[in-house]
PDB file of C-alpha atoms and ligand atoms in Angstrom:
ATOM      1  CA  UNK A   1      29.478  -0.459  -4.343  1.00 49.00           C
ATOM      2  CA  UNK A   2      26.309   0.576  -6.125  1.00 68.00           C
ATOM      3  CA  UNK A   3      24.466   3.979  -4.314  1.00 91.00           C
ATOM      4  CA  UNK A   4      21.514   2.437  -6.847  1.00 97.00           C
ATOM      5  CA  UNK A   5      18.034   3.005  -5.038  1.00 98.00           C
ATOM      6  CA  UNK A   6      14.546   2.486  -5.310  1.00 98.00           C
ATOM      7  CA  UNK A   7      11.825   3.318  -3.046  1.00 98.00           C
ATOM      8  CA  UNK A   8       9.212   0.444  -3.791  1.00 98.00           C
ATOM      9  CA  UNK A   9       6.444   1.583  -1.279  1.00 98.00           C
ATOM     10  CA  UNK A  10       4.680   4.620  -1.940  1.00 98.00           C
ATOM     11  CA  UNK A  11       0.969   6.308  -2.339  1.00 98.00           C
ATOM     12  CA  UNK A  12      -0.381   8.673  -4.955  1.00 97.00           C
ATOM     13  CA  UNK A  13      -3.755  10.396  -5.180  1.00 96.00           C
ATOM     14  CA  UNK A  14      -5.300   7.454  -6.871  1.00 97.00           C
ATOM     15  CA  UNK A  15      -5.276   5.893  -3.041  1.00 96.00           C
ATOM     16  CA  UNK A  16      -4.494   8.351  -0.244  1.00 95.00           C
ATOM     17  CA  UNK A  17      -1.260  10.000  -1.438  1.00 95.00           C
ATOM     18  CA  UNK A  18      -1.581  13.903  -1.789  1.00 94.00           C
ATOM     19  CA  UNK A  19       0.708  13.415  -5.120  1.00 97.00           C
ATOM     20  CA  UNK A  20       0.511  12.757  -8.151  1.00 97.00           C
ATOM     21  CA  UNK A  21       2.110   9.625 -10.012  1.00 98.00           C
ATOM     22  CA  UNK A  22       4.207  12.715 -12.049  1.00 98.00           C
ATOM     23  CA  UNK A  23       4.578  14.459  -9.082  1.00 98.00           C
ATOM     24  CA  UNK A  24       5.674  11.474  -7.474  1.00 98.00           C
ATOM     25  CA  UNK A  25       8.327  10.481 -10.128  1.00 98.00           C
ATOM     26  CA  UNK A  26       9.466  14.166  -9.737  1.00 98.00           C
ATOM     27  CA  UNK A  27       9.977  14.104  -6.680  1.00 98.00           C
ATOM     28  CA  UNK A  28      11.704  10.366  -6.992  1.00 98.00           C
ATOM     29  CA  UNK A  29      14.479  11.865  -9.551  1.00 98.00           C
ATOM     30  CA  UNK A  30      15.127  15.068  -7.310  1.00 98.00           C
ATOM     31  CA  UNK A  31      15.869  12.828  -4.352  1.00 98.00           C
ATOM     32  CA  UNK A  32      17.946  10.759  -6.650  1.00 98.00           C
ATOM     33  CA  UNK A  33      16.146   7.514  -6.570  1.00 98.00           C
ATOM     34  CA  UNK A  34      16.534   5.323  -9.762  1.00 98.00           C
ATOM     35  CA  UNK A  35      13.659   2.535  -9.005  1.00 98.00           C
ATOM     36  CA  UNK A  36       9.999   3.301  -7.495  1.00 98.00           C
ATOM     37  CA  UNK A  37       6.733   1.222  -7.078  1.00 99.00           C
ATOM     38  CA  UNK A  38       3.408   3.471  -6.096  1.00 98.00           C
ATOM     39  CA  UNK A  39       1.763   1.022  -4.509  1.00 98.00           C
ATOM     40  CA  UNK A  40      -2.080   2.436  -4.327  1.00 98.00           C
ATOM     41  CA  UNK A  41      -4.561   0.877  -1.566  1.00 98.00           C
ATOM     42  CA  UNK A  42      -6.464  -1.465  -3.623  1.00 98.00           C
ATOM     43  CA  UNK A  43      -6.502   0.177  -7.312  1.00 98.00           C
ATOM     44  CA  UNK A  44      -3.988  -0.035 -10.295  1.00 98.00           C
ATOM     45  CA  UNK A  45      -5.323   3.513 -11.595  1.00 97.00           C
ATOM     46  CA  UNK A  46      -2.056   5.230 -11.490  1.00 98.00           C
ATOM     47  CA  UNK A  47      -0.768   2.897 -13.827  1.00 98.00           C
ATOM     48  CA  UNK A  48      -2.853   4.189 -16.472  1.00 97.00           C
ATOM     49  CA  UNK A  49      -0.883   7.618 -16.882  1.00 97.00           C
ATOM     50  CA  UNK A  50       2.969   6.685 -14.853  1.00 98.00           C
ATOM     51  CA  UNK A  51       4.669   4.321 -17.446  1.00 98.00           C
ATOM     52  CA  UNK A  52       3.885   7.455 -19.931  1.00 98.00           C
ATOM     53  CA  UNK A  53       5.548   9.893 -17.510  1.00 98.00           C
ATOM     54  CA  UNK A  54       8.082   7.741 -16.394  1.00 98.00           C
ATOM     55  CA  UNK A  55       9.377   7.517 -20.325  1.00 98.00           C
ATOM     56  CA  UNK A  56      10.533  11.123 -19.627  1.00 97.00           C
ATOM     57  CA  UNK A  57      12.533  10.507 -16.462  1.00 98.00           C
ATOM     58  CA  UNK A  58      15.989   8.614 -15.714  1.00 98.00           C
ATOM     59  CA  UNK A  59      14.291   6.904 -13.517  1.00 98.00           C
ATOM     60  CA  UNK A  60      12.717   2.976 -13.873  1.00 98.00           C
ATOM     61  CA  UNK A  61       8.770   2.411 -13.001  1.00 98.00           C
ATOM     62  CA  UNK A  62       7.933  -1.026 -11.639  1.00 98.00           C
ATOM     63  CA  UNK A  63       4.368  -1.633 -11.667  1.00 98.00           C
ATOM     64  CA  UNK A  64       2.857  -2.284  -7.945  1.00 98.00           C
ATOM     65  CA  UNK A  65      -0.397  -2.247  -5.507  1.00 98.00           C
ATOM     66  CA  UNK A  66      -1.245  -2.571  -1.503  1.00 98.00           C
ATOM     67  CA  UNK A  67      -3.897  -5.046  -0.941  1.00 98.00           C
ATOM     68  CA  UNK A  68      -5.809  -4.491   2.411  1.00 98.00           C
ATOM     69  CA  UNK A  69      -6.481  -7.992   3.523  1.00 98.00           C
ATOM     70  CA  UNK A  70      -7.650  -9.803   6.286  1.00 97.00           C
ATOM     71  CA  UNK A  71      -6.809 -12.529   9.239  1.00 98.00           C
ATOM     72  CA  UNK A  72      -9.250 -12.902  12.200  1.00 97.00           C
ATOM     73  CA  UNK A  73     -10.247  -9.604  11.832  1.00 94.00           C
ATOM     74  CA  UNK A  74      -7.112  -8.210  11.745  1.00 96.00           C
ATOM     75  CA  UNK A  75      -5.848  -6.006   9.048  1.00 96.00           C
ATOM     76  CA  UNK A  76      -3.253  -7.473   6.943  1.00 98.00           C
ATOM     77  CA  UNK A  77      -1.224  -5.327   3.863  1.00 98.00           C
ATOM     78  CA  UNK A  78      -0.472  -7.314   1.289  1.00 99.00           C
ATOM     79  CA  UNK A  79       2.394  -5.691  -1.664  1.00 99.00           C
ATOM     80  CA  UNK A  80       1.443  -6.728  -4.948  1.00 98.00           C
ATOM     81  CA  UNK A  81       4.711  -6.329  -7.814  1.00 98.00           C
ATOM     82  CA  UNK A  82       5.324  -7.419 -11.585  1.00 98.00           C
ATOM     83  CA  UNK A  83       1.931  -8.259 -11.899  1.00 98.00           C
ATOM     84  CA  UNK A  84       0.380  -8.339 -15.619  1.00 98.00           C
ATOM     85  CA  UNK A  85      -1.353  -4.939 -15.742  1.00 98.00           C
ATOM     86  CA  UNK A  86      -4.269  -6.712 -17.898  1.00 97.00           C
ATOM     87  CA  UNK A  87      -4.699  -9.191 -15.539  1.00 97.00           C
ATOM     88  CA  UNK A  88      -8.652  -9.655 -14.895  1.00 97.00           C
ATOM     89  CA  UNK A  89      -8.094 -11.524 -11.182  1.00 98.00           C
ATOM     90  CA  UNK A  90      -6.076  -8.412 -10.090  1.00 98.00           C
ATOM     91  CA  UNK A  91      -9.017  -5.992 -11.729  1.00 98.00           C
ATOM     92  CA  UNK A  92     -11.301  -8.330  -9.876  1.00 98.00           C
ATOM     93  CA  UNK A  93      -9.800  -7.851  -6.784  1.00 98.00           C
ATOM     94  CA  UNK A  94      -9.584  -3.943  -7.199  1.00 98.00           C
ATOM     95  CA  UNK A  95     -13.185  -4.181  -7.869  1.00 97.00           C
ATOM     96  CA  UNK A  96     -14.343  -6.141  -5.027  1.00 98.00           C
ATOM     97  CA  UNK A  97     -12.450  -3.398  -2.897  1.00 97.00           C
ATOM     98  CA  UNK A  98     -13.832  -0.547  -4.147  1.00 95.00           C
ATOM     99  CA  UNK A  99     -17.857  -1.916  -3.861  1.00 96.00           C
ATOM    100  CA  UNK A 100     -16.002  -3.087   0.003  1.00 96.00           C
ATOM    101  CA  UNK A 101     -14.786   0.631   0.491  1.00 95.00           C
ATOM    102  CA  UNK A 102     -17.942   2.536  -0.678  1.00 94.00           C
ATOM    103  CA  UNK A 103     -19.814   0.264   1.770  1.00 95.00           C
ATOM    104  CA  UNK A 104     -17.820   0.603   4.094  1.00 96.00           C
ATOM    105  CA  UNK A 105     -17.083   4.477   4.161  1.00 95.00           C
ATOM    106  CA  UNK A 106     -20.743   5.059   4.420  1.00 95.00           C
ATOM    107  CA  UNK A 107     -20.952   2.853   7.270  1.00 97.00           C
ATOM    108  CA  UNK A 108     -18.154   4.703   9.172  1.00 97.00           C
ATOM    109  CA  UNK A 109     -20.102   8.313   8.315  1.00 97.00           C
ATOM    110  CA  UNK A 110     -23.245   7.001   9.691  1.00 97.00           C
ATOM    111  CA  UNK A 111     -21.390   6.138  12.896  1.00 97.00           C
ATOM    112  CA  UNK A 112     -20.365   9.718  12.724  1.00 97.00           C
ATOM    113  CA  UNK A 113     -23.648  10.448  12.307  1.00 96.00           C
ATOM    114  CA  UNK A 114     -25.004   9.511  15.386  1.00 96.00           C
ATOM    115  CA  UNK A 115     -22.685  11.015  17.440  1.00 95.00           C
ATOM    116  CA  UNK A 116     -23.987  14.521  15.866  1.00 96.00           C
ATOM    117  CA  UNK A 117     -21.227  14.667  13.171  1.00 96.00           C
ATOM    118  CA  UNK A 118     -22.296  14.645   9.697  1.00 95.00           C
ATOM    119  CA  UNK A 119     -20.113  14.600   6.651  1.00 94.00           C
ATOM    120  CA  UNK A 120     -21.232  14.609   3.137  1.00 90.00           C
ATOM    121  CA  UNK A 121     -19.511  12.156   0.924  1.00 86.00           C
ATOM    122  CA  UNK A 122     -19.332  14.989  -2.317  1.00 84.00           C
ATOM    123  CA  UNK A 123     -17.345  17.138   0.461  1.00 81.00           C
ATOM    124  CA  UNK A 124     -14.225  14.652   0.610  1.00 82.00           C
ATOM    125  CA  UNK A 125     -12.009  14.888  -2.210  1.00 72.00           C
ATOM    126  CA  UNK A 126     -10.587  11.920  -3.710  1.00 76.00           C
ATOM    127  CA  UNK A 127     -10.099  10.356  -6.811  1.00 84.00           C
ATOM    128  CA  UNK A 128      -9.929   6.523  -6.467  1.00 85.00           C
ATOM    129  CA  UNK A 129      -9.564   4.149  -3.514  1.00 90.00           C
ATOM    130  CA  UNK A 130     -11.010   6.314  -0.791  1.00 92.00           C
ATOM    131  CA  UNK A 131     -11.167   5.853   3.315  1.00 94.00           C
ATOM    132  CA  UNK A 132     -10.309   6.399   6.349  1.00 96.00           C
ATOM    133  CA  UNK A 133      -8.018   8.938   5.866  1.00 94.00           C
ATOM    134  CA  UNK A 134      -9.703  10.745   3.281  1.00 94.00           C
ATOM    135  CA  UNK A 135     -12.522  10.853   6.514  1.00 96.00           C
ATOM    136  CA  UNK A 136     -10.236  12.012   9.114  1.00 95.00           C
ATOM    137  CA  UNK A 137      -8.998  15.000   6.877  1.00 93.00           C
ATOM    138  CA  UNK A 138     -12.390  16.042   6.686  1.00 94.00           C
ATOM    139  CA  UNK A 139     -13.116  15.834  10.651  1.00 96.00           C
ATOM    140  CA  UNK A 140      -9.738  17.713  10.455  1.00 95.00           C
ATOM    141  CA  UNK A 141     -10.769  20.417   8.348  1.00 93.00           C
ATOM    142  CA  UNK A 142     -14.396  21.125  10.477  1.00 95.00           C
ATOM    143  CA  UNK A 143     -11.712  21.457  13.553  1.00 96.00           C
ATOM    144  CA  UNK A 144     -13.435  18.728  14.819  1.00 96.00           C
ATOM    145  CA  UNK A 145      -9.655  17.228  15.501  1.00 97.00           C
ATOM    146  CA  UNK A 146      -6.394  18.465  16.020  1.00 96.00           C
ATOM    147  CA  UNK A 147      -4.292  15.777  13.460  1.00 93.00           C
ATOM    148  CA  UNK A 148      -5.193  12.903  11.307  1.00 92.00           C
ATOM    149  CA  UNK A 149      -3.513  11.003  13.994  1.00 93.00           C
ATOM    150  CA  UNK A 150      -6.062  12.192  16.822  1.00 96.00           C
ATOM    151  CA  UNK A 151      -8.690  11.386  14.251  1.00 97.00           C
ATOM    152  CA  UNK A 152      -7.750   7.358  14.098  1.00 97.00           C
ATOM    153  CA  UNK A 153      -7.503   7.525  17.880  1.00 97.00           C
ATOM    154  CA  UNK A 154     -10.942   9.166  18.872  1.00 97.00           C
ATOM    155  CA  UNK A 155     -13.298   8.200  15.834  1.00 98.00           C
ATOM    156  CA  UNK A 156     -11.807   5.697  13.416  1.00 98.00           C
ATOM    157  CA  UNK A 157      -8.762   3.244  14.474  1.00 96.00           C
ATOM    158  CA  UNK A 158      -9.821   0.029  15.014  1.00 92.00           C
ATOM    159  CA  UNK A 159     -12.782  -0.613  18.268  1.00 92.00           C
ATOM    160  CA  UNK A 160     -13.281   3.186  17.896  1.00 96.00           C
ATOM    161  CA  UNK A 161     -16.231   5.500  17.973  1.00 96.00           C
ATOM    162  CA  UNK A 162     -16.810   5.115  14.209  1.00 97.00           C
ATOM    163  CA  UNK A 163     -14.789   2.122  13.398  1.00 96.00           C
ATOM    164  CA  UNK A 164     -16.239  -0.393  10.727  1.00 95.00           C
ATOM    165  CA  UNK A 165     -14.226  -3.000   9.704  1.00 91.00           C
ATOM    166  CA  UNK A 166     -15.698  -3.863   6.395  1.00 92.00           C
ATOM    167  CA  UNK A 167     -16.133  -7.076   4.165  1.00 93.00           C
ATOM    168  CA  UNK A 168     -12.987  -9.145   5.100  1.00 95.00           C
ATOM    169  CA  UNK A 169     -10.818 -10.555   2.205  1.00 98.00           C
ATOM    170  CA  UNK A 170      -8.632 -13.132   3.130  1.00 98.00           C
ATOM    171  CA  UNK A 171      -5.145 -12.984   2.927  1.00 98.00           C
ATOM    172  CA  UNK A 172      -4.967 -16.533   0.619  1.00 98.00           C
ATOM    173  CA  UNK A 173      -7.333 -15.614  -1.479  1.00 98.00           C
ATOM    174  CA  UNK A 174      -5.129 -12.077  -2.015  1.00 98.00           C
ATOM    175  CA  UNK A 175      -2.010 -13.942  -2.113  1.00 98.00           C
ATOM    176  CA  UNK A 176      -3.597 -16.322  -5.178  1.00 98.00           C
ATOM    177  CA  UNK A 177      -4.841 -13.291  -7.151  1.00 98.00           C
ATOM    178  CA  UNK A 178      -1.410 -11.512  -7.368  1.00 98.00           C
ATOM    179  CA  UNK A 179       0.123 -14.937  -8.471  1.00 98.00           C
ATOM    180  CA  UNK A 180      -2.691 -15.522 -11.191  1.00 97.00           C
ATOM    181  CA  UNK A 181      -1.950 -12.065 -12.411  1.00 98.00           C
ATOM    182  CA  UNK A 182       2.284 -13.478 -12.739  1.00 97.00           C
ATOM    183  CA  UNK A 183       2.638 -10.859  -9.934  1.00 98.00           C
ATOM    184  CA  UNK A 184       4.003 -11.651  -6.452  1.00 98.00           C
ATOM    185  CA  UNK A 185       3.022 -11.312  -3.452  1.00 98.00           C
ATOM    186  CA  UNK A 186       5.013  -9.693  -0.145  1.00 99.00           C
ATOM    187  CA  UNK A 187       3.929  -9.338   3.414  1.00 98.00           C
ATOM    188  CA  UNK A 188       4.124  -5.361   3.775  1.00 98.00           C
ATOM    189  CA  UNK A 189       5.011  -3.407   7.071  1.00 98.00           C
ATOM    190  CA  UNK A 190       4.846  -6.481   9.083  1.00 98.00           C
ATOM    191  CA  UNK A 191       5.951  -4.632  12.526  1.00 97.00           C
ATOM    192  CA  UNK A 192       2.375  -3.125  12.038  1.00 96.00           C
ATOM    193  CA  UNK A 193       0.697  -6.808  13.007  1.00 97.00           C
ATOM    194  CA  UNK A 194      -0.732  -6.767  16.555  1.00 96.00           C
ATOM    195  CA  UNK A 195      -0.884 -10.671  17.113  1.00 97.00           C
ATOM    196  CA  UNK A 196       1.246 -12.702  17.466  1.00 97.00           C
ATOM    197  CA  UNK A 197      -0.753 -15.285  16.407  1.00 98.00           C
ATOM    198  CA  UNK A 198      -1.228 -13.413  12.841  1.00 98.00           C
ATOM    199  CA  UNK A 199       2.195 -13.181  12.594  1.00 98.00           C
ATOM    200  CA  UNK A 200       2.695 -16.802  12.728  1.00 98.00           C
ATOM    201  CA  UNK A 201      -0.095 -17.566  10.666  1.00 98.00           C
ATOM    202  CA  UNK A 202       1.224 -15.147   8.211  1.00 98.00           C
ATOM    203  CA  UNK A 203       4.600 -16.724   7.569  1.00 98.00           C
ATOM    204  CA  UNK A 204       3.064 -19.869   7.133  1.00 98.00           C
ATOM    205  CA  UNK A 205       1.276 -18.132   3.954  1.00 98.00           C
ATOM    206  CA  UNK A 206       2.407 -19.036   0.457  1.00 98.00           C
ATOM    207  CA  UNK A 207       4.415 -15.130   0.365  1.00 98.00           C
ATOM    208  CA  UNK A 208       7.131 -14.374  -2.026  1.00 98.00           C
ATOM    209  CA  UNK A 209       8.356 -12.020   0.082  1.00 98.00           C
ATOM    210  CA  UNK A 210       8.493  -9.740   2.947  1.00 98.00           C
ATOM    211  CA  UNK A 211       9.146  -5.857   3.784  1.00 98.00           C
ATOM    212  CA  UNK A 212      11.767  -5.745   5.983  1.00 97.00           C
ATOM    213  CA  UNK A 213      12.931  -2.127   4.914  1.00 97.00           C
ATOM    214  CA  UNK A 214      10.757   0.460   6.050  1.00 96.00           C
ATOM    215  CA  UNK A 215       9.958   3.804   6.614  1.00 94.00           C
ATOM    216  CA  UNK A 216      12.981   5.548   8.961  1.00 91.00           C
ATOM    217  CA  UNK A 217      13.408   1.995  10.669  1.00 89.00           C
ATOM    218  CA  UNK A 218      17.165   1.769  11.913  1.00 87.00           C
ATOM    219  CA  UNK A 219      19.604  -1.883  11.576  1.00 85.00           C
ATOM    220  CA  UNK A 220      18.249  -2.876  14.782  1.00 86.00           C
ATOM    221  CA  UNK A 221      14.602  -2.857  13.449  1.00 88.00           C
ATOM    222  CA  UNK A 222      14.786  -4.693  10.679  1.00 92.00           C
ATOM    223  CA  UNK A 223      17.065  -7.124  11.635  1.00 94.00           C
ATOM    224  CA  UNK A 224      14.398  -9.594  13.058  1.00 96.00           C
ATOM    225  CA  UNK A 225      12.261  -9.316  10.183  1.00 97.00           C
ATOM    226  CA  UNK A 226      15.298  -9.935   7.659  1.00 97.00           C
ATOM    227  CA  UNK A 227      15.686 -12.803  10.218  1.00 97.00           C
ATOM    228  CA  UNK A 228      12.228 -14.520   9.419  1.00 98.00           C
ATOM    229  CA  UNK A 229      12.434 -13.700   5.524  1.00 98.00           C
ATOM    230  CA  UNK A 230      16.100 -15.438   5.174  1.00 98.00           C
ATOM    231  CA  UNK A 231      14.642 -18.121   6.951  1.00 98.00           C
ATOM    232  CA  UNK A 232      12.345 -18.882   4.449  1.00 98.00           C
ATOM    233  CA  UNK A 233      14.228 -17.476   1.787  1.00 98.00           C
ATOM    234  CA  UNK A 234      11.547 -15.156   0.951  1.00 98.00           C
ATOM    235  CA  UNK A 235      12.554 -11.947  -1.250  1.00 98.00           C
ATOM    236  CA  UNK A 236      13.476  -8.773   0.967  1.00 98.00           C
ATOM    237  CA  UNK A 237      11.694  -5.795   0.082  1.00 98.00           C
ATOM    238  CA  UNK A 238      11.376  -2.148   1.187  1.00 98.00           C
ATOM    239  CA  UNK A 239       9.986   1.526   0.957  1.00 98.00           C
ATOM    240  CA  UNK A 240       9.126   4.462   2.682  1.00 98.00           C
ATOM    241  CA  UNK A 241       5.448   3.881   2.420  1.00 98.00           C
ATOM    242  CA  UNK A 242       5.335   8.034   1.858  1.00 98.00           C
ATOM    243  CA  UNK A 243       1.547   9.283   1.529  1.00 96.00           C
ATOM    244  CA  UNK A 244       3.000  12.869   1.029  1.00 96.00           C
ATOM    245  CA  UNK A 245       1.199  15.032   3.835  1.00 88.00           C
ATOM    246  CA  UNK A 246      -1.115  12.607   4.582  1.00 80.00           C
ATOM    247  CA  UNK A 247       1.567  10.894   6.533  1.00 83.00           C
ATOM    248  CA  UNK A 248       4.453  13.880   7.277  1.00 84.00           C
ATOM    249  CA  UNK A 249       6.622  11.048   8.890  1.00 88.00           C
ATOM    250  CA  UNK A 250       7.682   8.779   5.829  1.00 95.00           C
ATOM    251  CA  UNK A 251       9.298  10.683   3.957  1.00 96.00           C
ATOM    252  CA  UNK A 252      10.239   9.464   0.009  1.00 97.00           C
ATOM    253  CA  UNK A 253      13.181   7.438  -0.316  1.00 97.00           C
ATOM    254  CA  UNK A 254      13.492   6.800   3.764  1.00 96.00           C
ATOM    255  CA  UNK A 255      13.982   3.101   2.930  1.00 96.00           C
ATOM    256  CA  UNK A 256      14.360   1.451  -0.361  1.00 97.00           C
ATOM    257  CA  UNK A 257      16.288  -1.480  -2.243  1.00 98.00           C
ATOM    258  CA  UNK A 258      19.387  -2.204  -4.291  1.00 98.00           C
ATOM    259  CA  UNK A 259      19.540  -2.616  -7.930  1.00 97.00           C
ATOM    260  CA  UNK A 260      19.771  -7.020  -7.582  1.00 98.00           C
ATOM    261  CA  UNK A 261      15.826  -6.898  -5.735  1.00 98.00           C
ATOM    262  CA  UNK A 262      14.614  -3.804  -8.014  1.00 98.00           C
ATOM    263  CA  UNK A 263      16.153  -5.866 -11.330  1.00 98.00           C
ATOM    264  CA  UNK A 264      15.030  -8.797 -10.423  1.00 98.00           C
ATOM    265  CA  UNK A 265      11.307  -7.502  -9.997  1.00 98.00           C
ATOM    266  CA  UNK A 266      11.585  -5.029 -13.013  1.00 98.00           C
ATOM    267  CA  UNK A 267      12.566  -7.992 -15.171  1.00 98.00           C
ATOM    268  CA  UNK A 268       9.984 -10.128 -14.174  1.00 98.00           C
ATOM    269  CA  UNK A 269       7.468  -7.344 -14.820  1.00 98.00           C
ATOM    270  CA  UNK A 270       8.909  -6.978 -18.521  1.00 97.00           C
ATOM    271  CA  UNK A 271       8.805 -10.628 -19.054  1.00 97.00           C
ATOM    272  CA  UNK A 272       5.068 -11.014 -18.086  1.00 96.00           C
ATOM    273  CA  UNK A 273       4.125  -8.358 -19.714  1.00 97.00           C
ATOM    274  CA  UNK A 274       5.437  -9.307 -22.968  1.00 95.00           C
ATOM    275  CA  UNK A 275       2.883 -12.312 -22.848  1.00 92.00           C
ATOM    276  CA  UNK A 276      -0.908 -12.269 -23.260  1.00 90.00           C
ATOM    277  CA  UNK A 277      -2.689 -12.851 -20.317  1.00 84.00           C
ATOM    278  CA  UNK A 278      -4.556 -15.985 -19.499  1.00 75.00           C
ATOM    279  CA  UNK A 279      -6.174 -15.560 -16.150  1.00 82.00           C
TER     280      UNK A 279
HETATM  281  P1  AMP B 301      -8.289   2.357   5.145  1.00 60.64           P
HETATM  282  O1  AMP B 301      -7.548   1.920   3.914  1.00 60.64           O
HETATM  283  O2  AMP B 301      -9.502   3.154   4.875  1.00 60.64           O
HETATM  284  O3  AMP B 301      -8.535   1.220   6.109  1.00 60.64           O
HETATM  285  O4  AMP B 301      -7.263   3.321   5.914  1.00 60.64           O
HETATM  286  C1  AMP B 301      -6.014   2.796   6.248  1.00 60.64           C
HETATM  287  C2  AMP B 301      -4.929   3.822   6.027  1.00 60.64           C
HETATM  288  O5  AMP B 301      -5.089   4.842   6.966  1.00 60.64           O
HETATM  289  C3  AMP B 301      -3.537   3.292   6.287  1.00 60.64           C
HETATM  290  O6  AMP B 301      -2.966   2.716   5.157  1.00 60.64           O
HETATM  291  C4  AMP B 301      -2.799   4.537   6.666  1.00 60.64           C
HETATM  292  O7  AMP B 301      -2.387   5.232   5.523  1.00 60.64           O
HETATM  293  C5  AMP B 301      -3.838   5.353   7.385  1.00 60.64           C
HETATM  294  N1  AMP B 301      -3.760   5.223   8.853  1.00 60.64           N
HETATM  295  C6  AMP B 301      -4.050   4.142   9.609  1.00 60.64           C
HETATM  296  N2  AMP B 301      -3.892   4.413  10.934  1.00 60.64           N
HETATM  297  C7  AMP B 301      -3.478   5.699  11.004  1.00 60.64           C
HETATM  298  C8  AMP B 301      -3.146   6.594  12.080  1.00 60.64           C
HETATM  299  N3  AMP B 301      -3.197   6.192  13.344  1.00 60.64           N
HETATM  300  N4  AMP B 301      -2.771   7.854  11.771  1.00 60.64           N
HETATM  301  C9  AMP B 301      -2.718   8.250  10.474  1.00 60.64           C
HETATM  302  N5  AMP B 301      -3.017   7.476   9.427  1.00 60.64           N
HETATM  303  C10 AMP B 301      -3.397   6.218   9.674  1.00 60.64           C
HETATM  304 ZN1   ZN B 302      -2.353   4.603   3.056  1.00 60.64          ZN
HETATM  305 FE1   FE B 303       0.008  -0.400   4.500  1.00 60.64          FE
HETATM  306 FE1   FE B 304       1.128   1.856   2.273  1.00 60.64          FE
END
C-alpha cells in the first residue's frame, strides 16, 4: 500500500484562489501531498513562476487548467492536464476567455448598477482570470451581503439579479483545444450538472476522463460517477477544488489520486513537453 497523494484540483490567485502557486505548494508539502495540479479558471499564468518553485519542494508539479465551457446554456468545467505549456490553441483559448470575462464582468456590474449598486472595476483585486467571485467579495466587503454564498444567491448565480451568462464556448470545441495542445481533457465536478440531459450529452463527448474524487465527497458519492467513467473506461481523476478562503469548505488535499493516475499524467506531461509544438 502506497499513502502516495496528489490533490489535482486546485485555484491560485492567478484565477480566484486567495494563494499563491508557492503558497500553494507550501501548503501541499505541509499537508503531505506528493502530486498537485492548480488548475486556474481559464489562464495558464501560474505556470510561469510554479515549476521554478516546485524545484525546491519534494513535491511533483503537473501542469493543469479549468476551462469554463458551455452546453445549452449550461455551465460546463472542463480539467485540462499534460498539456504542452507552449501550445498556441490552449493560449488561444485562454485568450478568448479573458476578452469573454472582461465583457462579461462589466455586464454583470452594470446590472448592479441599476439596482443602485455601483462597483468600480480598479476596486476588485485580482490578478488574472477575474469574476464572479472576485464581484461577490466586493458586495461582501460594502456589507452589502452577509457571505460570498448569499452573494451568488441574491445577485449573481445563474437567472439572478445580476446574472450574465457570457459568450458561450462549447464544450467540443474545449475538448479539441486541450487535445491539440497533447493535453487531455476530463469532465470536472460532474455532480455540479443540473440536467440531466447535459449529463448525457456530456458522456457522449470525446473526454479522457472524469472527476469522480471530489472535494469531502464520501464512497457513496462517488461511486456512481466511478460507475459511468469505468464504463467508458475513461481515466478517474480527483481534487479538492480548494480556492483557499474563497471557498472555506474544500479544504487542500480533501480528495486526491494515487501515484498510477498522477504518474501516468506526469509522464505524459514530460513526454510532450520534450517535443516542439506543432499546433
Ligand atoms: P465565474 O468563473 O465568474 O463564472 O465564477 C464561477 C466560480 O464562482 C466557480 O468556479 C466557483 O468558484 C464560484 N462559485 C459559483 N457558485 C458559487 C456559490 N454559490 N458560492 C460561492 N462560490 C461560487
Ligand atoms: Zn473557482
Ligand atoms: Fe469548477
Ligand atoms: Fe475549480
Amino acid at each position: 500500500m502506497s499513502d502516495f497523494r496528489a490533490d489535482l484540483h486546485c485555484h491560485s490567485i492567478f484565477s480566484d484562489g486567495t494563494d499563491s502557486p508557492k503558497r500553494l505548494i507550501e501548503y501541499a508539502v505541509e499537508i503531505g501531498l506528493q502530486g498537485l495540479s492548480i488548475t486556474d479558471h481559464d489562464t495558464i499564468t501560474a505556470y510561469n513562476s510554479a515549476f521554478e518553485i516546485a524545484k525546491n519542494y519534494p513535491i511533483r508539479l503537473l501542469n493543469g487548467v479549468e476551462f469554463s465551457a458551455s452546453y445549452q446554456s449550461e455551465p460546463v468545467h472542463i480539467l485540462g492536464y499534460g498539456y504542452h505549456l507552449q501550445s498556441k490553441a490552449i493560449s488561444n483559448l485562454c485568450e478568448r476567455h479573458s476578452k469573454r470575462r472582461e465583457d462579461r464582468n462589466h455586464k454583470i456590474l452594470e446590472k448592479l448598477k441599476k439596482v443602485g449598486i455601483s462597483i468600480d472595476p480598479e476596486e476588485l483585486t485580482h490578478q488574472g482570470s477575474w469574476g464572479r467571485p472576485h464581484i461577490a467579495y466586493a458586495l461582501f466587503k460594502k456589507g452589502l451581503v452577509q457571505s460570498i454564498q448569499q452573494a451568488f444567491e441574491v445577485y449573481l448565480g445563474e437567472g439572478k439579479l445580476a446574472y450574465a451568462p457570457g459568450e458561450p464556448i462549447s464544450v467540443l470545441e474545449t475538448i479539441e483545444a486541450i487535445h491539440a495542445g497533447g493535453g487531455k481533457a476530463i469532465l470536472a465536478h460532474p455532480h455540479l450538472l443540473k440536467r440531466s440531459t447535459t449529463i448525457r450529452a456530456m458522456l457522449k463527448m470525446p473526454f479522457d476522463g472524469m472527476e469522480c474524487y471530489y472535494a469531502r465527497f464520501g464512497p457513496a458519492q462517488e461511486k456512481k460517477w466511478i460507475d459511468l467513467a469505468r464504463a467508458r473506461q475513461w481515466l478517474i481523476t480527483g481534487g479538492s477544488d480548494y480556492h483557499g478562503s474563497f471557498k472555506p469548505n474544500n479544504p487542500l488535499g480533501s480528495s486526491w489520486v494515487g501515484h498510477e493516475t498522477f504518474d501516468y499524467f506526469y509522464h505524459h506531461s514530460q513526454l510532450i513537453n520534450q517535443q516542439p509544438i506543432h499546433d
